[in-house]
Amino acid sequence: MADKNAGPFPGEFPSLPKQERALQKRKALLESGRRLFIEKGYELTTAKDIAAAADVATGTFYRYFSDKRQLLMALLQDKIDFLMVPEPDWLSEDPVLLLARLLDEHYKRLEAVGIHRVLPELLPKDSELAGILQEARRNIHMQIVQGLELARQKGLTWKDIDLDTAAWSALILAENGPDKEEHSSSPLNTLEAARIICRMIFPP
């Protein structure tokens, strides 16, 4: 996609089609790829499978994408904001409730998109993709630190905590929230998670 080549996803993407019918075919291929990657796994999904699920010829697939990896990268380029945890407004009058709402919305978006389920299969094998996601996480971490620094300037945070470590801790907890049920007897309560994060950063 010519207008996105300057973004975090390297490589040559075919230009976006201009005709509505062609745009709909590309959209159908992306949706079919997303669904099949989740259902079958990335390795077991072929370009032929994706084309068949989108009700187009296999040759049509290659008009829009060079291979299934490029389709995946296009999916991630479109959805990467959904994969990253939200940056809260630490200066909010009620940061706990705001953060709980942001986390709840984030987890619902993740579940709806579902593409994050494919990443554990891919990241150990694709260093380029792993690097892209790691850079996105660094950017989110930096933004959280900057927000906490503003809060500290207003005297809102604990004076003796390291803000970089606090931001990292909040990021790790937020990212792994959906996995809580695998390690305990109950799913994550976003309000409790938000309360723990804020207690770690702000005095009562």
PDB file of C-alpha atoms in Angstrom:
ATOM      1  CA  MET A   1       0.000   0.000   0.000  1.00  0.00           C
ATOM      2  CA  ALA A   2       1.833   2.952  -1.294  1.00  0.00           C
ATOM      3  CA  ASP A   3       0.599   5.422   1.270  1.00  0.00           C
ATOM      4  CA  LYS A   4       1.702   3.213   4.186  1.00  0.00           C
ATOM      5  CA  ASN A   5       5.181   2.171   3.075  1.00  0.00           C
ATOM      6  CA  ALA A   6       6.684   4.839   5.314  1.00  0.00           C
ATOM      7  CA  GLY A   7       5.119   3.246   8.396  1.00  0.00           C
ATOM      8  CA  PRO A   8       6.514   0.541  10.636  1.00  0.00           C
ATOM      9  CA  PHE A   9       5.797  -2.280   8.197  1.00  0.00           C
ATOM     10  CA  PRO A  10       8.626  -2.563   5.653  1.00  0.00           C
ATOM     11  CA  GLY A  11       8.405  -4.021   2.173  1.00  0.00           C
ATOM     12  CA  GLU A  12       6.590  -3.258  -1.040  1.00  0.00           C
ATOM     13  CA  PHE A  13       2.825  -3.432  -0.807  1.00  0.00           C
ATOM     14  CA  PRO A  14       0.717  -3.285  -3.971  1.00  0.00           C
ATOM     15  CA  SER A  15      -1.109  -0.003  -4.386  1.00  0.00           C
ATOM     16  CA  LEU A  16      -4.623   0.068  -3.025  1.00  0.00           C
ATOM     17  CA  PRO A  17      -7.182  -0.516  -5.779  1.00  0.00           C
ATOM     18  CA  LYS A  18      -9.333   2.475  -6.637  1.00  0.00           C
ATOM     19  CA  GLN A  19     -12.471   0.781  -7.929  1.00  0.00           C
ATOM     20  CA  GLU A  20     -15.068  -0.135  -5.324  1.00  0.00           C
ATOM     21  CA  ARG A  21     -15.407  -3.699  -6.604  1.00  0.00           C
ATOM     22  CA  ALA A  22     -11.668  -4.271  -6.338  1.00  0.00           C
ATOM     23  CA  LEU A  23     -11.598  -2.743  -2.858  1.00  0.00           C
ATOM     24  CA  GLN A  24     -14.343  -5.131  -1.779  1.00  0.00           C
ATOM     25  CA  LYS A  25     -12.381  -8.119  -3.113  1.00  0.00           C
ATOM     26  CA  ARG A  26      -9.301  -7.035  -1.212  1.00  0.00           C
ATOM     27  CA  LYS A  27     -11.356  -6.527   1.932  1.00  0.00           C
ATOM     28  CA  ALA A  28     -12.875 -10.004   1.511  1.00  0.00           C
ATOM     29  CA  LEU A  29      -9.401 -11.526   1.165  1.00  0.00           C
ATOM     30  CA  LEU A  30      -8.212  -9.772   4.317  1.00  0.00           C
ATOM     31  CA  GLU A  31     -11.241 -10.934   6.292  1.00  0.00           C
ATOM     32  CA  SER A  32     -10.931 -14.503   4.992  1.00  0.00           C
ATOM     33  CA  GLY A  33      -7.236 -14.552   5.837  1.00  0.00           C
ATOM     34  CA  ARG A  34      -7.887 -13.226   9.335  1.00  0.00           C
ATOM     35  CA  ARG A  35     -10.558 -15.840   9.983  1.00  0.00           C
ATOM     36  CA  LEU A  36      -8.558 -18.770   8.575  1.00  0.00           C
ATOM     37  CA  PHE A  37      -5.352 -17.793  10.384  1.00  0.00           C
ATOM     38  CA  ILE A  38      -7.321 -17.917  13.637  1.00  0.00           C
ATOM     39  CA  GLU A  39      -9.221 -21.130  12.838  1.00  0.00           C
ATOM     40  CA  LYS A  40      -6.485 -23.200  11.154  1.00  0.00           C
ATOM     41  CA  GLY A  41      -3.280 -21.470  12.174  1.00  0.00           C
ATOM     42  CA  TYR A  42      -0.936 -19.513   9.931  1.00  0.00           C
ATOM     43  CA  GLU A  43       1.171 -22.446   8.710  1.00  0.00           C
ATOM     44  CA  LEU A  44      -1.810 -24.571   7.658  1.00  0.00           C
ATOM     45  CA  THR A  45      -3.525 -21.751   5.777  1.00  0.00           C
ATOM     46  CA  THR A  46      -2.683 -21.324   2.094  1.00  0.00           C
ATOM     47  CA  ALA A  47      -3.318 -18.542  -0.394  1.00  0.00           C
ATOM     48  CA  LYS A  48      -5.656 -20.960  -2.181  1.00  0.00           C
ATOM     49  CA  ASP A  49      -7.646 -21.452   1.041  1.00  0.00           C
ATOM     50  CA  ILE A  50      -7.947 -17.707   1.535  1.00  0.00           C
ATOM     51  CA  ALA A  51      -9.067 -17.120  -2.049  1.00  0.00           C
ATOM     52  CA  ALA A  52     -11.672 -19.897  -1.842  1.00  0.00           C
ATOM     53  CA  ALA A  53     -13.064 -18.532   1.432  1.00  0.00           C
ATOM     54  CA  ALA A  54     -13.305 -15.079  -0.172  1.00  0.00           C
ATOM     55  CA  ASP A  55     -15.044 -16.622  -3.202  1.00  0.00           C
ATOM     56  CA  VAL A  56     -12.407 -15.416  -5.666  1.00  0.00           C
ATOM     57  CA  ALA A  57      -9.919 -17.214  -7.915  1.00  0.00           C
ATOM     58  CA  THR A  58      -6.463 -17.962  -6.545  1.00  0.00           C
ATOM     59  CA  GLY A  59      -5.015 -15.729  -9.254  1.00  0.00           C
ATOM     60  CA  THR A  60      -7.069 -12.853  -7.879  1.00  0.00           C
ATOM     61  CA  PHE A  61      -5.329 -13.275  -4.521  1.00  0.00           C
ATOM     62  CA  TYR A  62      -1.979 -12.537  -6.169  1.00  0.00           C
ATOM     63  CA  ARG A  63      -3.255  -9.310  -7.695  1.00  0.00           C
ATOM     64  CA  TYR A  64      -3.484  -7.902  -4.180  1.00  0.00           C
ATOM     65  CA  PHE A  65      -0.818  -9.773  -2.188  1.00  0.00           C
ATOM     66  CA  SER A  66       2.429 -11.488  -3.126  1.00  0.00           C
ATOM     67  CA  ASP A  67       1.856 -14.223  -0.521  1.00  0.00           C
ATOM     68  CA  LYS A  68      -0.017 -14.972   2.696  1.00  0.00           C
ATOM     69  CA  ARG A  69       2.665 -13.262   4.808  1.00  0.00           C
ATOM     70  CA  GLN A  70       2.076  -9.985   3.002  1.00  0.00           C
ATOM     71  CA  LEU A  71      -1.641 -10.357   3.657  1.00  0.00           C
ATOM     72  CA  LEU A  72      -0.893 -10.940   7.335  1.00  0.00           C
ATOM     73  CA  MET A  73       1.333  -7.858   7.433  1.00  0.00           C
ATOM     74  CA  ALA A  74      -1.450  -5.815   5.842  1.00  0.00           C
ATOM     75  CA  LEU A  75      -3.837  -7.114   8.506  1.00  0.00           C
ATOM     76  CA  LEU A  76      -1.452  -6.198  11.293  1.00  0.00           C
ATOM     77  CA  GLN A  77      -0.747  -2.799   9.780  1.00  0.00           C
ATOM     78  CA  ASP A  78      -4.471  -2.118   9.857  1.00  0.00           C
ATOM     79  CA  LYS A  79      -5.033  -3.579  13.340  1.00  0.00           C
ATOM     80  CA  ILE A  80      -1.807  -2.817  15.228  1.00  0.00           C
ATOM     81  CA  ASP A  81      -3.493  -0.142  17.352  1.00  0.00           C
ATOM     82  CA  PHE A  82      -5.943  -2.802  18.518  1.00  0.00           C
ATOM     83  CA  LEU A  83      -3.049  -5.031  19.627  1.00  0.00           C
ATOM     84  CA  MET A  84      -1.401  -2.381  21.787  1.00  0.00           C
ATOM     85  CA  VAL A  85      -2.708  -1.577  25.252  1.00  0.00           C
ATOM     86  CA  PRO A  86      -4.311   1.889  25.545  1.00  0.00           C
ATOM     87  CA  GLU A  87      -2.485   4.845  27.074  1.00  0.00           C
ATOM     88  CA  PRO A  88      -4.538   6.171  30.010  1.00  0.00           C
ATOM     89  CA  ASP A  89      -4.960   9.791  31.034  1.00  0.00           C
ATOM     90  CA  TRP A  90      -3.184   9.772  34.399  1.00  0.00           C
ATOM     91  CA  LEU A  91      -4.462  13.297  35.115  1.00  0.00           C
ATOM     92  CA  SER A  92      -8.098  12.186  34.962  1.00  0.00           C
ATOM     93  CA  GLU A  93     -10.233  12.958  38.011  1.00  0.00           C
ATOM     94  CA  ASP A  94     -10.791   9.215  38.416  1.00  0.00           C
ATOM     95  CA  PRO A  95      -7.915   7.347  36.729  1.00  0.00           C
ATOM     96  CA  VAL A  96      -9.085   3.985  38.117  1.00  0.00           C
ATOM     97  CA  LEU A  97     -12.486   4.092  36.433  1.00  0.00           C
ATOM     98  CA  LEU A  98     -11.010   5.520  33.226  1.00  0.00           C
ATOM     99  CA  LEU A  99      -8.299   2.860  33.046  1.00  0.00           C
ATOM    100  CA  ALA A 100     -10.816   0.092  33.797  1.00  0.00           C
ATOM    101  CA  ARG A 101     -13.008   1.284  30.936  1.00  0.00           C
ATOM    102  CA  LEU A 102     -10.038   1.524  28.553  1.00  0.00           C
ATOM    103  CA  LEU A 103      -8.875  -1.983  29.463  1.00  0.00           C
ATOM    104  CA  ASP A 104     -12.365  -3.396  29.065  1.00  0.00           C
ATOM    105  CA  GLU A 105     -12.741  -1.806  25.626  1.00  0.00           C
ATOM    106  CA  HIS A 106      -9.238  -2.962  24.631  1.00  0.00           C
ATOM    107  CA  TYR A 107      -9.887  -6.597  25.556  1.00  0.00           C
ATOM    108  CA  LYS A 108     -13.214  -6.573  23.710  1.00  0.00           C
ATOM    109  CA  ARG A 109     -11.502  -5.230  20.575  1.00  0.00           C
ATOM    110  CA  LEU A 110      -8.790  -7.876  20.863  1.00  0.00           C
ATOM    111  CA  GLU A 111     -11.378 -10.623  21.127  1.00  0.00           C
ATOM    112  CA  ALA A 112     -13.366  -9.255  18.190  1.00  0.00           C
ATOM    113  CA  VAL A 113     -10.341  -8.974  15.889  1.00  0.00           C
ATOM    114  CA  GLY A 114      -8.712 -12.178  17.131  1.00  0.00           C
ATOM    115  CA  ILE A 115      -5.489 -11.788  15.145  1.00  0.00           C
ATOM    116  CA  HIS A 116      -3.426 -11.695  18.361  1.00  0.00           C
ATOM    117  CA  ARG A 117      -4.042 -15.446  18.683  1.00  0.00           C
ATOM    118  CA  VAL A 118      -1.821 -16.060  15.651  1.00  0.00           C
ATOM    119  CA  LEU A 119       1.169 -14.152  17.034  1.00  0.00           C
ATOM    120  CA  PRO A 120       2.555 -16.835  19.406  1.00  0.00           C
ATOM    121  CA  GLU A 121       2.877 -19.131  16.380  1.00  0.00           C
ATOM    122  CA  LEU A 122       4.624 -16.499  14.262  1.00  0.00           C
ATOM    123  CA  LEU A 123       6.872 -14.398  16.475  1.00  0.00           C
ATOM    124  CA  PRO A 124       9.517 -17.086  17.189  1.00  0.00           C
ATOM    125  CA  LYS A 125       9.866 -17.648  13.422  1.00  0.00           C
ATOM    126  CA  ASP A 126       9.604 -14.090  12.103  1.00  0.00           C
ATOM    127  CA  SER A 127      12.185 -11.729  13.557  1.00  0.00           C
ATOM    128  CA  GLU A 128      11.031  -8.834  11.367  1.00  0.00           C
ATOM    129  CA  LEU A 129       7.475  -9.054  12.654  1.00  0.00           C
ATOM    130  CA  ALA A 130       8.710  -9.496  16.230  1.00  0.00           C
ATOM    131  CA  GLY A 131      10.817  -6.357  15.839  1.00  0.00           C
ATOM    132  CA  ILE A 132       7.875  -4.340  14.535  1.00  0.00           C
ATOM    133  CA  LEU A 133       5.677  -5.302  17.468  1.00  0.00           C
ATOM    134  CA  GLN A 134       8.503  -4.715  19.932  1.00  0.00           C
ATOM    135  CA  GLU A 135       9.004  -1.209  18.560  1.00  0.00           C
ATOM    136  CA  ALA A 136       5.280  -0.517  18.921  1.00  0.00           C
ATOM    137  CA  ARG A 137       5.468  -1.684  22.551  1.00  0.00           C
ATOM    138  CA  ARG A 138       8.460   0.596  23.179  1.00  0.00           C
ATOM    139  CA  ASN A 139       6.482   3.532  21.835  1.00  0.00           C
ATOM    140  CA  ILE A 140       3.531   2.766  24.127  1.00  0.00           C
ATOM    141  CA  HIS A 141       5.907   2.380  27.083  1.00  0.00           C
ATOM    142  CA  MET A 142       7.518   5.741  26.310  1.00  0.00           C
ATOM    143  CA  GLN A 143       4.113   7.435  26.096  1.00  0.00           C
ATOM    144  CA  ILE A 144       3.075   5.972  29.454  1.00  0.00           C
ATOM    145  CA  VAL A 145       6.318   7.196  31.044  1.00  0.00           C
ATOM    146  CA  GLN A 146       5.764  10.685  29.640  1.00  0.00           C
ATOM    147  CA  GLY A 147       2.220  10.723  31.017  1.00  0.00           C
ATOM    148  CA  LEU A 148       3.473   9.642  34.441  1.00  0.00           C
ATOM    149  CA  GLU A 149       6.136  12.348  34.375  1.00  0.00           C
ATOM    150  CA  LEU A 150       3.410  14.956  33.881  1.00  0.00           C
ATOM    151  CA  ALA A 151       1.507  13.457  36.810  1.00  0.00           C
ATOM    152  CA  ARG A 152       4.655  13.588  38.961  1.00  0.00           C
ATOM    153  CA  GLN A 153       5.179  17.248  38.113  1.00  0.00           C
ATOM    154  CA  LYS A 154       1.747  17.884  39.615  1.00  0.00           C
ATOM    155  CA  GLY A 155       2.689  15.929  42.737  1.00  0.00           C
ATOM    156  CA  LEU A 156       0.272  13.083  42.037  1.00  0.00           C
ATOM    157  CA  THR A 157       2.607  10.055  42.054  1.00  0.00           C
ATOM    158  CA  TRP A 158       4.631   8.365  44.776  1.00  0.00           C
ATOM    159  CA  LYS A 159       7.884  10.301  45.026  1.00  0.00           C
ATOM    160  CA  ASP A 160      10.115   7.270  45.512  1.00  0.00           C
ATOM    161  CA  ILE A 161       9.049   5.051  42.603  1.00  0.00           C
ATOM    162  CA  ASP A 162      10.924   4.728  39.325  1.00  0.00           C
ATOM    163  CA  LEU A 163       8.465   5.806  36.649  1.00  0.00           C
ATOM    164  CA  ASP A 164      10.089   3.728  33.921  1.00  0.00           C
ATOM    165  CA  THR A 165       9.660   0.576  36.022  1.00  0.00           C
ATOM    166  CA  ALA A 166       6.122   1.582  36.991  1.00  0.00           C
ATOM    167  CA  ALA A 167       5.207   2.034  33.320  1.00  0.00           C
ATOM    168  CA  TRP A 168       6.725  -1.348  32.453  1.00  0.00           C
ATOM    169  CA  SER A 169       4.832  -3.042  35.293  1.00  0.00           C
ATOM    170  CA  ALA A 170       1.535  -1.478  34.226  1.00  0.00           C
ATOM    171  CA  LEU A 171       2.169  -2.500  30.619  1.00  0.00           C
ATOM    172  CA  ILE A 172       2.935  -6.115  31.541  1.00  0.00           C
ATOM    173  CA  LEU A 173      -0.159  -6.408  33.744  1.00  0.00           C
ATOM    174  CA  ALA A 174      -2.405  -4.859  31.109  1.00  0.00           C
ATOM    175  CA  GLU A 175      -1.009  -6.959  28.259  1.00  0.00           C
ATOM    176  CA  ASN A 176      -1.413 -10.222  30.148  1.00  0.00           C
ATOM    177  CA  GLY A 177      -4.812  -9.495  31.652  1.00  0.00           C
ATOM    178  CA  PRO A 178      -6.723 -11.850  29.328  1.00  0.00           C
ATOM    179  CA  ASP A 179      -4.471 -14.744  30.425  1.00  0.00           C
ATOM    180  CA  LYS A 180      -5.385 -14.443  34.110  1.00  0.00           C
ATOM    181  CA  GLU A 181      -8.010 -17.177  33.969  1.00  0.00           C
ATOM    182  CA  GLU A 182      -5.373 -19.665  32.785  1.00  0.00           C
ATOM    183  CA  HIS A 183      -3.416 -19.128  35.998  1.00  0.00           C
ATOM    184  CA  SER A 184      -6.200 -18.605  38.535  1.00  0.00           C
ATOM    185  CA  SER A 185      -9.775 -19.612  39.195  1.00  0.00           C
ATOM    186  CA  SER A 186     -11.425 -16.511  37.758  1.00  0.00           C
ATOM    187  CA  PRO A 187     -11.196 -14.164  34.759  1.00  0.00           C
ATOM    188  CA  LEU A 188      -9.705 -10.704  35.030  1.00  0.00           C
ATOM    189  CA  ASN A 189     -11.748  -8.010  36.728  1.00  0.00           C
ATOM    190  CA  THR A 190     -10.679  -4.881  34.855  1.00  0.00           C
ATOM    191  CA  LEU A 191     -11.691  -2.589  37.707  1.00  0.00           C
ATOM    192  CA  GLU A 192      -9.477  -4.529  40.128  1.00  0.00           C
ATOM    193  CA  ALA A 193      -6.606  -4.532  37.632  1.00  0.00           C
ATOM    194  CA  ALA A 194      -6.961  -0.771  37.155  1.00  0.00           C
ATOM    195  CA  ARG A 195      -7.068  -0.264  40.931  1.00  0.00           C
ATOM    196  CA  ILE A 196      -3.848  -2.267  41.409  1.00  0.00           C
ATOM    197  CA  ILE A 197      -2.053  -0.341  38.662  1.00  0.00           C
ATOM    198  CA  CYS A 198      -3.136   3.017  40.072  1.00  0.00           C
ATOM    199  CA  ARG A 199      -2.305   2.065  43.687  1.00  0.00           C
ATOM    200  CA  MET A 200       1.180   1.185  42.476  1.00  0.00           C
ATOM    201  CA  ILE A 201       1.589   4.682  41.044  1.00  0.00           C
ATOM    202  CA  PHE A 202      -0.567   7.042  43.123  1.00  0.00           C
ATOM    203  CA  PRO A 203      -0.752   7.517  46.900  1.00  0.00           C
ATOM    204  CA  PRO A 204      -4.258   7.081  48.388  1.00  0.00           C
TER     205      PRO A 204
END
